[in-house]
CSV table of C-alpha atoms in Angstrom, one decimal:
chain,number,residue,atom,x,y,z
P,1,MET,CA,143.8,-29.3,-47.5
P,2,SER,CA,145.8,-26.8,-45.6
P,3,GLY,CA,145.1,-24.4,-42.5
P,4,ILE,CA,145.5,-20.8,-42.2
P,5,HIS,CA,149.2,-20.5,-41.4
P,6,SER,CA,150.0,-21.8,-45.2
P,7,ALA,CA,147.5,-18.9,-46.8
P,8,TYR,CA,149.6,-16.1,-45.8
P,9,THR,CA,149.5,-14.7,-49.7
P,10,ASP,CA,145.5,-15.2,-49.5
P,11,ILE,CA,144.4,-14.3,-45.6
P,12,THR,CA,141.9,-11.5,-47.2
P,13,ASN,CA,140.1,-14.2,-48.9
P,14,VAL,CA,140.0,-16.2,-45.7
P,15,ILE,CA,138.6,-13.4,-43.8
P,16,SER,CA,135.8,-12.3,-46.5
P,17,GLN,CA,135.2,-16.0,-46.8
P,18,THR,CA,134.8,-17.1,-43.4
P,19,VAL,CA,132.7,-14.0,-42.6
P,20,ALA,CA,130.2,-15.0,-45.3
P,21,CYS,CA,130.3,-18.7,-44.1
P,22,LEU,CA,129.5,-17.5,-40.2
P,23,ALA,CA,127.3,-14.8,-41.3
P,24,GLU,CA,125.2,-17.5,-43.2
P,25,ALA,CA,124.9,-19.9,-40.2
P,26,ALA,CA,124.1,-17.2,-38.2
P,27,ASN,CA,120.7,-16.4,-40.3
P,28,ALA,CA,120.3,-20.0,-40.5
P,29,GLY,CA,120.1,-20.2,-37.2
P,30,VAL,CA,123.8,-21.6,-35.9
P,31,LEU,CA,126.8,-20.1,-34.1
P,32,HIS,CA,130.5,-22.2,-34.2
P,33,ARG,CA,131.5,-21.3,-31.0
P,34,ASP,CA,135.3,-22.7,-31.6
P,35,ILE,CA,136.5,-20.6,-34.1
P,36,SER,CA,140.1,-21.6,-34.0
P,37,ALA,CA,143.5,-22.0,-36.5
P,38,GLY,CA,142.6,-25.4,-36.7
P,39,ASN,CA,139.0,-25.2,-37.7
P,40,ILE,CA,139.5,-22.9,-40.7
P,41,THR,CA,140.7,-24.9,-43.9
P,42,ILE,CA,141.8,-24.3,-47.3
P,43,ARG,CA,141.5,-26.4,-50.5
P,44,ASP,CA,141.7,-25.1,-54.1
P,45,GLY,CA,141.3,-21.8,-53.0
P,46,GLN,CA,138.2,-22.4,-51.1
P,47,ILE,CA,137.8,-21.6,-47.5
P,48,ARG,CA,135.8,-24.4,-45.0
P,49,VAL,CA,134.9,-23.9,-41.8
P,50,ILE,CA,135.2,-27.2,-39.9
P,51,ASP,CA,134.5,-28.8,-36.6
P,52,TRP,CA,131.2,-27.7,-35.5
P,53,GLY,CA,130.5,-30.1,-32.8
P,54,CYS,CA,130.9,-26.9,-30.3
P,55,ALA,CA,128.0,-25.2,-32.5
P,56,LYS,CA,124.7,-23.7,-30.8
P,57,LEU,CA,121.5,-24.0,-32.7
P,58,LEU,CA,119.7,-20.5,-32.0
P,59,ASN,CA,116.4,-22.1,-33.6
P,60,THR,CA,115.7,-25.5,-35.0
P,61,ASN,CA,113.0,-24.4,-37.0
P,62,LEU,CA,114.4,-21.4,-39.1
P,63,PRO,CA,114.6,-22.5,-42.9
P,64,GLY,CA,117.5,-23.2,-44.1
P,65,ILE,CA,119.4,-24.9,-41.0
P,66,LYS,CA,119.3,-28.4,-42.6
P,67,GLU,CA,121.0,-26.9,-45.9
P,68,VAL,CA,123.5,-25.3,-43.4
P,69,ALA,CA,124.4,-28.8,-41.7
P,70,SER,CA,124.6,-30.9,-45.0
P,71,GLU,CA,126.7,-28.4,-46.6
P,72,TRP,CA,129.3,-27.9,-44.0
P,73,GLY,CA,129.1,-31.4,-42.5
P,74,PHE,CA,128.0,-31.4,-39.0
P,75,ASP,CA,124.6,-33.6,-37.4
P,76,LEU,CA,122.2,-31.5,-35.9
P,77,ASP,CA,121.4,-34.1,-33.4
P,78,GLU,CA,124.6,-34.4,-32.1
P,79,ILE,CA,124.8,-30.8,-31.6
P,80,LYS,CA,121.9,-30.8,-29.7
P,81,GLU,CA,123.6,-33.5,-27.5
P,82,ASN,CA,126.7,-31.8,-27.1
P,83,ASP,CA,125.0,-28.5,-26.3
P,84,LYS,CA,123.4,-29.8,-23.0
P,85,ALA,CA,127.0,-30.7,-21.7
P,86,CYS,CA,128.6,-27.4,-22.6
P,87,ASN,CA,129.0,-24.5,-20.4
P,88,GLY,CA,128.9,-21.0,-21.4
P,89,ILE,CA,132.9,-20.6,-21.9
P,90,ILE,CA,133.2,-23.2,-24.4
P,91,GLY,CA,136.1,-22.9,-27.1
P,92,THR,CA,139.5,-22.6,-27.8
P,93,PRO,CA,140.7,-20.1,-25.1
P,94,ALA,CA,143.1,-18.2,-27.1
P,95,PHE,CA,140.5,-17.3,-29.3
P,96,MET,CA,137.4,-16.8,-27.3
P,97,SER,CA,135.8,-13.0,-27.5
P,98,ILE,CA,136.4,-10.8,-24.7
P,99,ARG,CA,132.9,-11.3,-23.3
P,100,VAL,CA,133.2,-15.0,-23.7
P,101,LEU,CA,136.2,-15.3,-21.5
P,102,LEU,CA,134.5,-12.7,-18.8
P,103,GLY,CA,131.9,-15.6,-18.6
P,104,HIS,CA,129.0,-13.7,-20.4
P,105,PRO,CA,126.3,-16.6,-20.9
P,106,THR,CA,124.8,-15.0,-24.2
P,107,ARG,CA,126.9,-15.6,-27.9
P,108,CYS,CA,125.9,-14.4,-30.9
P,109,LEU,CA,127.4,-13.9,-34.4
P,110,ILE,CA,130.0,-11.0,-33.7
P,111,ASP,CA,131.8,-13.0,-31.2
P,112,ASP,CA,132.6,-15.9,-34.3
P,113,ILE,CA,133.6,-12.9,-35.9
P,114,GLU,CA,136.0,-11.7,-32.9
P,115,SER,CA,137.5,-15.2,-32.6
P,116,LEU,CA,138.5,-15.1,-36.3
P,117,PHE,CA,140.0,-11.6,-35.9
P,118,TYR,CA,142.4,-13.7,-33.1
P,119,VAL,CA,143.1,-16.6,-35.6
P,120,VAL,CA,144.6,-14.0,-38.4
P,121,LEU,CA,146.3,-11.9,-36.0
P,122,GLN,CA,147.8,-15.2,-34.6
P,123,ALA,CA,148.8,-16.6,-38.4
P,124,LEU,CA,150.4,-13.0,-39.2
P,125,SER,CA,152.6,-13.5,-35.9
P,126,TYR,CA,153.4,-17.2,-37.1
P,127,TYR,CA,154.3,-15.4,-40.4
P,128,SER,CA,156.7,-13.1,-38.6
P,129,HIS,CA,158.4,-15.0,-35.8
P,130,GLY,CA,158.2,-18.9,-37.2
P,131,SER,CA,156.1,-19.3,-34.2
P,132,SER,CA,153.0,-17.3,-32.4
P,133,LEU,CA,153.5,-15.0,-29.9
P,134,PHE,CA,149.9,-15.0,-29.2
P,135,ALA,CA,149.3,-16.9,-25.7
P,136,GLU,CA,146.8,-19.5,-24.9
P,137,PRO,CA,145.8,-18.5,-21.5
P,138,GLN,CA,144.9,-20.6,-19.0
P,139,VAL,CA,141.1,-20.7,-18.0
P,140,SER,CA,141.5,-19.8,-14.6
P,141,LYS,CA,142.9,-16.4,-15.8
P,142,ASN,CA,140.2,-15.8,-18.6
P,143,THR,CA,139.5,-12.2,-17.3
P,144,LEU,CA,143.2,-11.4,-17.1
P,145,ALA,CA,142.9,-13.2,-20.6
P,146,ALA,CA,139.9,-10.5,-21.5
P,147,LEU,CA,141.7,-7.6,-20.1
P,148,ALA,CA,144.8,-8.3,-22.1
P,149,LYS,CA,142.8,-8.5,-25.3
P,150,VAL,CA,141.2,-5.3,-24.7
P,151,GLY,CA,144.5,-3.5,-24.2
P,152,LEU,CA,145.6,-5.5,-27.3
P,153,VAL,CA,143.0,-3.8,-29.6
P,154,ALA,CA,142.8,-0.5,-27.6
P,155,ASN,CA,144.9,1.2,-30.7
P,156,ARG,CA,144.8,0.8,-34.0
P,157,GLU,CA,148.0,1.9,-34.8
P,158,SER,CA,149.9,-0.4,-32.5
P,159,TYR,CA,148.4,-4.0,-32.2
P,160,LEU,CA,149.8,-5.6,-34.6
P,161,ARG,CA,153.3,-4.0,-33.3
P,162,ILE,CA,152.5,-5.5,-29.9
P,163,LEU,CA,152.5,-8.9,-31.3
P,164,GLY,CA,155.4,-8.3,-33.2
P,165,ILE,CA,153.9,-8.8,-36.7
P,166,LYS,CA,156.4,-6.5,-39.2
P,167,LYS,CA,155.2,-8.2,-41.9
P,168,CYS,CA,151.3,-7.4,-42.7
P,169,PRO,CA,150.3,-6.7,-46.6
P,170,ASP,CA,148.0,-3.6,-47.1
P,171,ASN,CA,144.7,-5.2,-47.9
P,172,VAL,CA,145.2,-7.5,-44.9
P,173,LYS,CA,145.9,-4.0,-42.9
P,174,VAL,CA,142.4,-3.1,-44.6
P,175,GLN,CA,140.6,-6.1,-43.3
P,176,LEU,CA,141.8,-6.1,-40.2
P,177,ASP,CA,141.1,-2.2,-39.0
P,178,THR,CA,137.6,-3.4,-40.6
P,179,LEU,CA,137.4,-6.3,-38.1
P,180,ARG,CA,138.5,-4.1,-35.3
P,181,GLN,CA,136.1,-1.4,-36.3
P,182,LEU,CA,133.3,-4.0,-36.3
P,183,LEU,CA,134.4,-5.8,-33.4
P,184,PHE,CA,135.5,-3.0,-30.8
P,185,CYS,CA,134.2,0.6,-31.8
P,186,ARG,CA,131.2,2.5,-32.5
P,187,ASP,CA,131.1,5.8,-34.2
P,188,ASN,CA,134.3,5.4,-34.2
P,189,GLN,CA,135.1,5.2,-30.4
P,190,PHE,CA,136.9,2.6,-28.7
P,191,ILE,CA,134.4,0.3,-26.6
P,192,GLY,CA,136.5,-2.2,-24.5
P,193,GLY,CA,135.4,-0.9,-21.3
P,194,GLU,CA,131.9,-1.5,-22.2
P,195,LEU,CA,132.6,-5.0,-23.3
P,196,ILE,CA,133.9,-5.7,-19.7
P,197,GLU,CA,131.1,-3.8,-17.8
P,198,ASN,CA,128.2,-4.5,-19.4
P,199,GLN,CA,126.1,-7.7,-19.2
P,200,SER,CA,124.1,-7.7,-22.2
P,201,GLU,CA,125.6,-7.7,-25.7
P,202,THR,CA,125.5,-4.3,-27.1
P,203,ARG,CA,127.5,-4.4,-30.3
P,204,ILE,CA,126.1,-3.9,-33.5
P,205,ILE,CA,126.5,-5.7,-36.6
P,206,TYR,CA,127.0,-2.8,-39.4
P,207,LEU,CA,126.0,-4.1,-42.6
P,208,ASN,CA,128.7,-1.8,-44.3
P,209,LEU,CA,131.3,-3.4,-42.7
P,210,MET,CA,130.2,-6.6,-43.4
P,211,ARG,CA,130.1,-5.8,-47.3
P,212,ARG,CA,133.4,-4.0,-47.0
P,213,LEU,CA,134.3,-7.5,-45.0
P,214,MET,CA,132.9,-9.8,-47.7
P,215,GLY,CA,132.9,-8.0,-50.7
P,216,ASN,CA,129.8,-7.1,-52.5
P,217,GLU,CA,129.3,-10.7,-54.3
P,218,LEU,CA,129.3,-12.5,-51.3
P,219,PHE,CA,127.4,-9.8,-49.0
P,220,GLU,CA,124.5,-9.7,-51.9
P,221,ARG,CA,124.5,-13.6,-51.6
P,222,VAL,CA,125.0,-14.3,-47.7
P,223,CYS,CA,123.3,-11.5,-45.8
P,224,ARG,CA,120.1,-11.1,-44.9
P,225,VAL,CA,119.5,-8.5,-42.0
P,226,PRO,CA,120.7,-10.1,-39.0
P,227,ALA,CA,119.5,-9.2,-35.3
P,228,GLY,CA,121.2,-6.4,-33.6
P,229,SER,CA,122.2,-4.7,-37.4
P,230,SER,CA,122.4,-1.7,-38.7
P,231,ASN,CA,122.9,-0.2,-42.1
P,232,ALA,CA,124.8,2.5,-40.6
């Protein structure tokens, strides 16, 4: 089994399968909350999201939650106990969403997908340099880390260049741009300031962008309409 750093030629598959996995889990009432490079593994071309110990159960009564727990190998009772001991900023700081770094208490699917965006950027940086320029922020500096991420993703044309990423296949860039649009834009306008200022989550999961990320087959299998989503 290998990780994302060894999957340069298959990053589009990593993105589509991971987004599908996270969406399916969210539909069943589970958020991962610690998406990182070490928690995405690959075996025989199949992507597996592991280490669900920091997960959040949104609703233990939703149908399908036991099947999701069995498929991805986590214990529902253990997650319930861990959640009691965790605070709102649980996760790996380098991959935390901007809103989580700023200490906002609510988490949703879009935070997990934002973490995937940073994982892919780190992997591409690793391929370009043999090591990652994607810094691990200190917990005491979370606000500065959040502001740095807003600056990083503000410009569609420069976020790869800022990280010194010179090698990025066209199909990977298309998916990264789609992720950026889903996570940081509304009506094609950048909303970084809104992410910093607003106390409540205002982002919408656009189903057309989710379909573009997953592909038609995975999208049709996985996506019921999540809360806060739009077909626009």
